[in-house]
CSV table of N, CA and C in Angstrom, one decimal:
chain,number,residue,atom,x,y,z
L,990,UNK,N,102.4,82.6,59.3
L,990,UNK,CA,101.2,83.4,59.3
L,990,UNK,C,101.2,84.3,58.1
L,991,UNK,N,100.0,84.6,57.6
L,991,UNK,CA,100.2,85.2,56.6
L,991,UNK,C,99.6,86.5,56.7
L,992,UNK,N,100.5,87.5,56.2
L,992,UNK,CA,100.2,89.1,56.1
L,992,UNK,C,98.8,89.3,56.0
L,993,UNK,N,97.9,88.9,55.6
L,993,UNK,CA,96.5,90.1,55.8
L,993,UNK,C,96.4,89.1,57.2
L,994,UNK,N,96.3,88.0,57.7
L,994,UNK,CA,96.0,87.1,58.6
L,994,UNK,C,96.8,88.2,59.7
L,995,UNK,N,98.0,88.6,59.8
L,995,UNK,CA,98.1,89.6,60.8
L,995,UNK,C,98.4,90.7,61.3
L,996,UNK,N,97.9,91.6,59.4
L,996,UNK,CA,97.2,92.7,59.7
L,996,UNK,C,95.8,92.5,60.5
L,997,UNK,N,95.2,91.6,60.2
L,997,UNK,CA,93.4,91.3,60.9
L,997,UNK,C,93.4,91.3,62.1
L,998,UNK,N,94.4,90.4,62.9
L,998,UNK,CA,94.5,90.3,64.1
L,998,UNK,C,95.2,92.0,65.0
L,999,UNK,N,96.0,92.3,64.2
L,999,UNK,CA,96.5,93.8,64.6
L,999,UNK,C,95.3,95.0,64.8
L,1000,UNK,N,94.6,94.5,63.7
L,1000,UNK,CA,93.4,95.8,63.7
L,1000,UNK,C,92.7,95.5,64.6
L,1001,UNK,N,92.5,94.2,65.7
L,1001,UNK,CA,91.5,94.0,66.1
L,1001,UNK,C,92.1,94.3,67.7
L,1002,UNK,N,93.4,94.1,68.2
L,1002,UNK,CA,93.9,94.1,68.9
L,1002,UNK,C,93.8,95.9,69.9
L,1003,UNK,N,93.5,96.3,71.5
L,1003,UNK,CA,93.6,97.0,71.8
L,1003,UNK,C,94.4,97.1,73.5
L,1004,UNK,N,95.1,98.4,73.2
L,1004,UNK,CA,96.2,98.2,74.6
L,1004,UNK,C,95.3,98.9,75.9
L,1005,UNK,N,94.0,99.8,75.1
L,1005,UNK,CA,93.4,100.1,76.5
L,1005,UNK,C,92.0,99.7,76.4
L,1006,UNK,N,91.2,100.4,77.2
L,1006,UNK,CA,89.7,100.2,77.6
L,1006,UNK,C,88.8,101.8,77.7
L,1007,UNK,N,90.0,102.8,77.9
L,1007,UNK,CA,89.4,103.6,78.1
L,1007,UNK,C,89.0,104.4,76.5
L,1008,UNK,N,88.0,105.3,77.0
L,1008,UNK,CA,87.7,106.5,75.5
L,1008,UNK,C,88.6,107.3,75.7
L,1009,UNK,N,88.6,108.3,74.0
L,1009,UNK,CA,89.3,109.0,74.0
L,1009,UNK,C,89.2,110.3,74.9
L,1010,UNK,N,90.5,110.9,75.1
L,1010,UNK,CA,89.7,112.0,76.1
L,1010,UNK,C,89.2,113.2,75.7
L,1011,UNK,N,88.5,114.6,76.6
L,1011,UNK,CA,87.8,115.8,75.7
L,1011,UNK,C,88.9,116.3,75.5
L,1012,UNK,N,90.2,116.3,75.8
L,1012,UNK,CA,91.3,116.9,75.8
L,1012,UNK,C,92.4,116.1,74.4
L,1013,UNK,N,94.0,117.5,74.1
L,1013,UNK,CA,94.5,116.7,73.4
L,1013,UNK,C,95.6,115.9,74.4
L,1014,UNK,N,95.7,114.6,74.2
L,1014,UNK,CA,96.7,113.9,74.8
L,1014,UNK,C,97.1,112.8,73.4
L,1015,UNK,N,98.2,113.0,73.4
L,1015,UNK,CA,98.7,112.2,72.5
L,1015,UNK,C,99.0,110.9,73.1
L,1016,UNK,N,99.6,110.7,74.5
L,1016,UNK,CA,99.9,109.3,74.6
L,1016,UNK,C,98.4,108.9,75.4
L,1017,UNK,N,97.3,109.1,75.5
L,1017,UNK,CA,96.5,108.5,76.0
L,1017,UNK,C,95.8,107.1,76.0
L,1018,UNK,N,96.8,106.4,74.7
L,1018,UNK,CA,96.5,104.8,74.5
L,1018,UNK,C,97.2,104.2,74.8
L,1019,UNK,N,98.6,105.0,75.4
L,1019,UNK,CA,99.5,104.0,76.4
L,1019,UNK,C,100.2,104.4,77.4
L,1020,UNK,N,99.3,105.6,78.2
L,1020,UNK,CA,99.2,105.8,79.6
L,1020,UNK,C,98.3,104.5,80.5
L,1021,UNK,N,97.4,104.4,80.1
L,1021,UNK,CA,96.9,103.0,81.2
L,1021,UNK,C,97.7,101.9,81.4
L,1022,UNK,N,98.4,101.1,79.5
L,1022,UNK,CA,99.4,100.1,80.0
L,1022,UNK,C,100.2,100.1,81.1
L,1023,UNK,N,100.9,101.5,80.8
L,1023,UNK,CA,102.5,102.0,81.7
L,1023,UNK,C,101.4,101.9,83.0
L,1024,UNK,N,100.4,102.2,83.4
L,1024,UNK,CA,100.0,102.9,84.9
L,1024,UNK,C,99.8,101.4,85.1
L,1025,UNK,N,99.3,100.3,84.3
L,1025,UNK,CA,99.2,99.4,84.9
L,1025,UNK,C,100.5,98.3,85.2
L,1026,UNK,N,101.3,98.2,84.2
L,1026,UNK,CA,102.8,97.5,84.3
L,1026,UNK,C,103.3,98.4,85.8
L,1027,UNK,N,103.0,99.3,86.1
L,1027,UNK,CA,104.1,100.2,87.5
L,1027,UNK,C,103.2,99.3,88.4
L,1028,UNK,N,101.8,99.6,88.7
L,1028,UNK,CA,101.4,99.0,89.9
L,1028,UNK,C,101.0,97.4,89.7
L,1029,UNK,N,101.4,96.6,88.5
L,1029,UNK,CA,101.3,95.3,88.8
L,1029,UNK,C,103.4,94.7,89.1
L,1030,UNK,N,104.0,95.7,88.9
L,1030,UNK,CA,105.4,95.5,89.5
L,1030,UNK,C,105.7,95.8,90.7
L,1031,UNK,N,104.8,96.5,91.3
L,1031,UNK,CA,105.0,96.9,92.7
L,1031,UNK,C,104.0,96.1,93.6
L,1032,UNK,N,103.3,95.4,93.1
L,1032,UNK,CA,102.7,94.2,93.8
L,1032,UNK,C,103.6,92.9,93.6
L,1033,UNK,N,103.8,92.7,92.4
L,1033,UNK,CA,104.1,91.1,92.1
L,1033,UNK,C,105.6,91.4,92.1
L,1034,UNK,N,106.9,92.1,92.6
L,1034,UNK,CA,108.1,92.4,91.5
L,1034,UNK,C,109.0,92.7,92.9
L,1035,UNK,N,109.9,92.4,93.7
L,1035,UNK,CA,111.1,92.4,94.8
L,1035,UNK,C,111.9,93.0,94.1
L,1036,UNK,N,112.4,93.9,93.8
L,1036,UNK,CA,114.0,94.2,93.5
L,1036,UNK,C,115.0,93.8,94.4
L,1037,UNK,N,116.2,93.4,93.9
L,1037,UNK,CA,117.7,93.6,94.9
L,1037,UNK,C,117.8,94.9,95.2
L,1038,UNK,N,119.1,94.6,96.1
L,1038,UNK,CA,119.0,95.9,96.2
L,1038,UNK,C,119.5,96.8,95.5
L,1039,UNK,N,120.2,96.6,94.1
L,1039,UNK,CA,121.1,97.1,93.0
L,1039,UNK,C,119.9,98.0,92.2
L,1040,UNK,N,119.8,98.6,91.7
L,1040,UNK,CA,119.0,99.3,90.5
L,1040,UNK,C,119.6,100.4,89.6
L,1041,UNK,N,119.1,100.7,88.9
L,1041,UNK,CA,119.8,101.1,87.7
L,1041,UNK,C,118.8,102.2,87.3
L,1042,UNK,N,118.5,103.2,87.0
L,1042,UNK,CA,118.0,104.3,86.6
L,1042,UNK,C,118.6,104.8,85.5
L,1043,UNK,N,117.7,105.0,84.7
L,1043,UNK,CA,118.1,105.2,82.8
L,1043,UNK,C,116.9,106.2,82.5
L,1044,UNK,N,117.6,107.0,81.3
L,1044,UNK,CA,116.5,108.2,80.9
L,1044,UNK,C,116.9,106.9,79.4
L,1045,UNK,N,115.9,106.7,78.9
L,1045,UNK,CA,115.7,105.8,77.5
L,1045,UNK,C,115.3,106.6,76.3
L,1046,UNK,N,115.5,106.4,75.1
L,1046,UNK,CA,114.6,107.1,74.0
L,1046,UNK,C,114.2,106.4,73.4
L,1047,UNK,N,113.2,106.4,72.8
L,1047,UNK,CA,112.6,105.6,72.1
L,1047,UNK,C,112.5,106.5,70.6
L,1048,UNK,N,113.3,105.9,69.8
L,1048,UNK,CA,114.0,106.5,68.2
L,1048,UNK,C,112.9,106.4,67.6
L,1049,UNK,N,112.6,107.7,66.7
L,1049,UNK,CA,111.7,107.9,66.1
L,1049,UNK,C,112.1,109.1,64.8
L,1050,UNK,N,111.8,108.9,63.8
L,1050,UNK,CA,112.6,109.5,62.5
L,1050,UNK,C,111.6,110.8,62.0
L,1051,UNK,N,110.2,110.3,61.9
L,1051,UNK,CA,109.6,111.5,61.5
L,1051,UNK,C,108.8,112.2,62.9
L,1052,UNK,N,109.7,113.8,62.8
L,1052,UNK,CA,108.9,114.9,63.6
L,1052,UNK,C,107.6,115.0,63.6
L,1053,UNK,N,107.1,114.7,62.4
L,1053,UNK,CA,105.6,115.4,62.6
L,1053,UNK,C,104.6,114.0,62.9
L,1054,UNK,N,105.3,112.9,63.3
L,1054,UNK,CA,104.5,112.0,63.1
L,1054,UNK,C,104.9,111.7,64.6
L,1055,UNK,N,105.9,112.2,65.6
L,1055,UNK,CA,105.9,111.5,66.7
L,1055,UNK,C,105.4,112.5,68.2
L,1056,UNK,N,104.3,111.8,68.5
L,1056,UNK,CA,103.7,112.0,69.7
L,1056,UNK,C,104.6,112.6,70.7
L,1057,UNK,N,105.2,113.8,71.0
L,1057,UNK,CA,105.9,113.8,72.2
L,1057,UNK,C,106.9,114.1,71.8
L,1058,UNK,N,107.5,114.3,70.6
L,1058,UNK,CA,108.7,114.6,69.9
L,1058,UNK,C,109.7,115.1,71.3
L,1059,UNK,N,111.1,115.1,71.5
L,1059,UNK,CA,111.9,115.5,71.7
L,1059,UNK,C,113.2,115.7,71.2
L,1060,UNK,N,114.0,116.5,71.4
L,1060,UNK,CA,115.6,115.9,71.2
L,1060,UNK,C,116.2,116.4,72.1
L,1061,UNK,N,117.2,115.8,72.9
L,1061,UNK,CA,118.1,115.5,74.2
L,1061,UNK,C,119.7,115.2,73.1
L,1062,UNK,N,120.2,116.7,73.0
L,1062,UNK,CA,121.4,116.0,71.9
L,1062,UNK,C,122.4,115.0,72.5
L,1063,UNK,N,122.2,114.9,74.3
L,1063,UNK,CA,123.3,113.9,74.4
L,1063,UNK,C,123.6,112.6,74.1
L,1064,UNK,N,122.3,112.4,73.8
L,1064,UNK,CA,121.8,110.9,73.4
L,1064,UNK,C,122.2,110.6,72.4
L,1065,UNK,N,123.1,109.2,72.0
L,1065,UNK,CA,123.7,108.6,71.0
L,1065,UNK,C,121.9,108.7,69.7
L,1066,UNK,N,121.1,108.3,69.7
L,1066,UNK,CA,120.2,109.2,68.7
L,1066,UNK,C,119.0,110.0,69.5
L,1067,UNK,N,119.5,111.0,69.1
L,1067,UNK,CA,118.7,112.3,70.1
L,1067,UNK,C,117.5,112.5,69.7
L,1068,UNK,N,116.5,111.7,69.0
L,1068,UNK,CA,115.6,112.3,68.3
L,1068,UNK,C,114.4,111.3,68.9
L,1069,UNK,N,113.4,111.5,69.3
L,1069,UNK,CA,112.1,110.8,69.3
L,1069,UNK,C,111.2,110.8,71.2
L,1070,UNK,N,110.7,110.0,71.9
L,1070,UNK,CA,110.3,110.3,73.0
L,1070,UNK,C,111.0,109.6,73.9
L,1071,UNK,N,111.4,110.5,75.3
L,1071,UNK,CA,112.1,109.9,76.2
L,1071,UNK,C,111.1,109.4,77.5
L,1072,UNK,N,112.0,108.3,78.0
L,1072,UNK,CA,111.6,107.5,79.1
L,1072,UNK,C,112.3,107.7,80.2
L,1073,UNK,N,111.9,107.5,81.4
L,1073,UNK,CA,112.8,107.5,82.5
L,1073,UNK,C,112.1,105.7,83.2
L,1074,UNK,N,113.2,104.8,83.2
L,1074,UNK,CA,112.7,103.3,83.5
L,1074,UNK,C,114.0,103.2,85.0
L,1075,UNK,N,113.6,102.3,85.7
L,1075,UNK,CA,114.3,102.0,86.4
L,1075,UNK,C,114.1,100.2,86.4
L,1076,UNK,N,115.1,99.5,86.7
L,1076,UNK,CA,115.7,97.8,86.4
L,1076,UNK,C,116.3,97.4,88.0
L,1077,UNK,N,116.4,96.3,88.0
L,1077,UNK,CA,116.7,95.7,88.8
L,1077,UNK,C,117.9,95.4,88.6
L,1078,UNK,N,119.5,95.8,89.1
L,1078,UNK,CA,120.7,95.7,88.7
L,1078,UNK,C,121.1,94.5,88.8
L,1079,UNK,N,120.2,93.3,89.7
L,1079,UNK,CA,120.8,92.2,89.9
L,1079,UNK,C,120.0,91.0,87.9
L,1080,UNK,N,119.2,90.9,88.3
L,1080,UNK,CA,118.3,90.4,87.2
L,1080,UNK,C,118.0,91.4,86.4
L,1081,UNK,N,118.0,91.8,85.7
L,1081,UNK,CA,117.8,92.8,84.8
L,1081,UNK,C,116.8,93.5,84.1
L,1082,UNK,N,115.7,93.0,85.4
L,1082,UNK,CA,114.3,93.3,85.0
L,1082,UNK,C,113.8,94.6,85.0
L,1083,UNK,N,113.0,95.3,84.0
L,1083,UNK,CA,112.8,96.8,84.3
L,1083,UNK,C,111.3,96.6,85.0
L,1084,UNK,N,111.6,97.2,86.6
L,1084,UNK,CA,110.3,97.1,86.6
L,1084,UNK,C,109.3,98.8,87.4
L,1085,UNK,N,109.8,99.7,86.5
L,1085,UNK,CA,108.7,101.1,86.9
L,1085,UNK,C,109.6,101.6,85.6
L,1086,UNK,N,108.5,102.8,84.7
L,1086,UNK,CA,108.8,103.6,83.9
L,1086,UNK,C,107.8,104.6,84.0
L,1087,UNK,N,108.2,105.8,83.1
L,1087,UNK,CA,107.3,107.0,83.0
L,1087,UNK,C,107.7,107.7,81.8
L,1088,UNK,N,106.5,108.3,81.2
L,1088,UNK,CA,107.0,109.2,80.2
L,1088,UNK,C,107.3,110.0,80.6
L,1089,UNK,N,108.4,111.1,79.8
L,1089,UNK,CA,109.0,112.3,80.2
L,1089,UNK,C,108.4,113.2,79.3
């Protein structure tokens, strides 16, 4: 595929449905995914009985460009927004997360 072919398709692409809100919210374009991945895992998704609870980061290099900035120095890279996800310890499926 070729580069402006999927830049075109990228620009056209959207993760929500809703407007922006009157308020500032930075993750507001990927709070509905997360809300909808939790309650279509808690319908369609069994865990074992094993689970795993993880605080995750998601690495991110420039401060002024990341939504939610944190740093957690215990973290092998302490810099960018954290997750709290929970997996299925037998199959390894993550199925609930939340921003922190």
């Amino acid at each position: 595929m070729s580069r402006p072919r999927f830049e075109a398709i990228l620009a056209a692409l959207q993760i929500t449905d809703r407007k922006t809100p009157p308020y500032r919210d930075w993750f507001w374009e990927v709070r509905q995914i997360i809300n909808e991945w939790n309650s279509y895992m808690r319908f369609k998704f069994s865990p074992s009985w094993i689970s795993c609870l993880d605080e995750s980061m998601s690495k991110w290099v420039g401060k002024f460009t990341c939504p939610g900035f944190c740093c957690v120095p215990r973290k092998p890279w302490p810099l960018g927004n954290e997750y709290h996800t929970i997996s299925c310890g037998k199959s390894g499926i993550l199925y609930a997360m939340e921003m922190v």
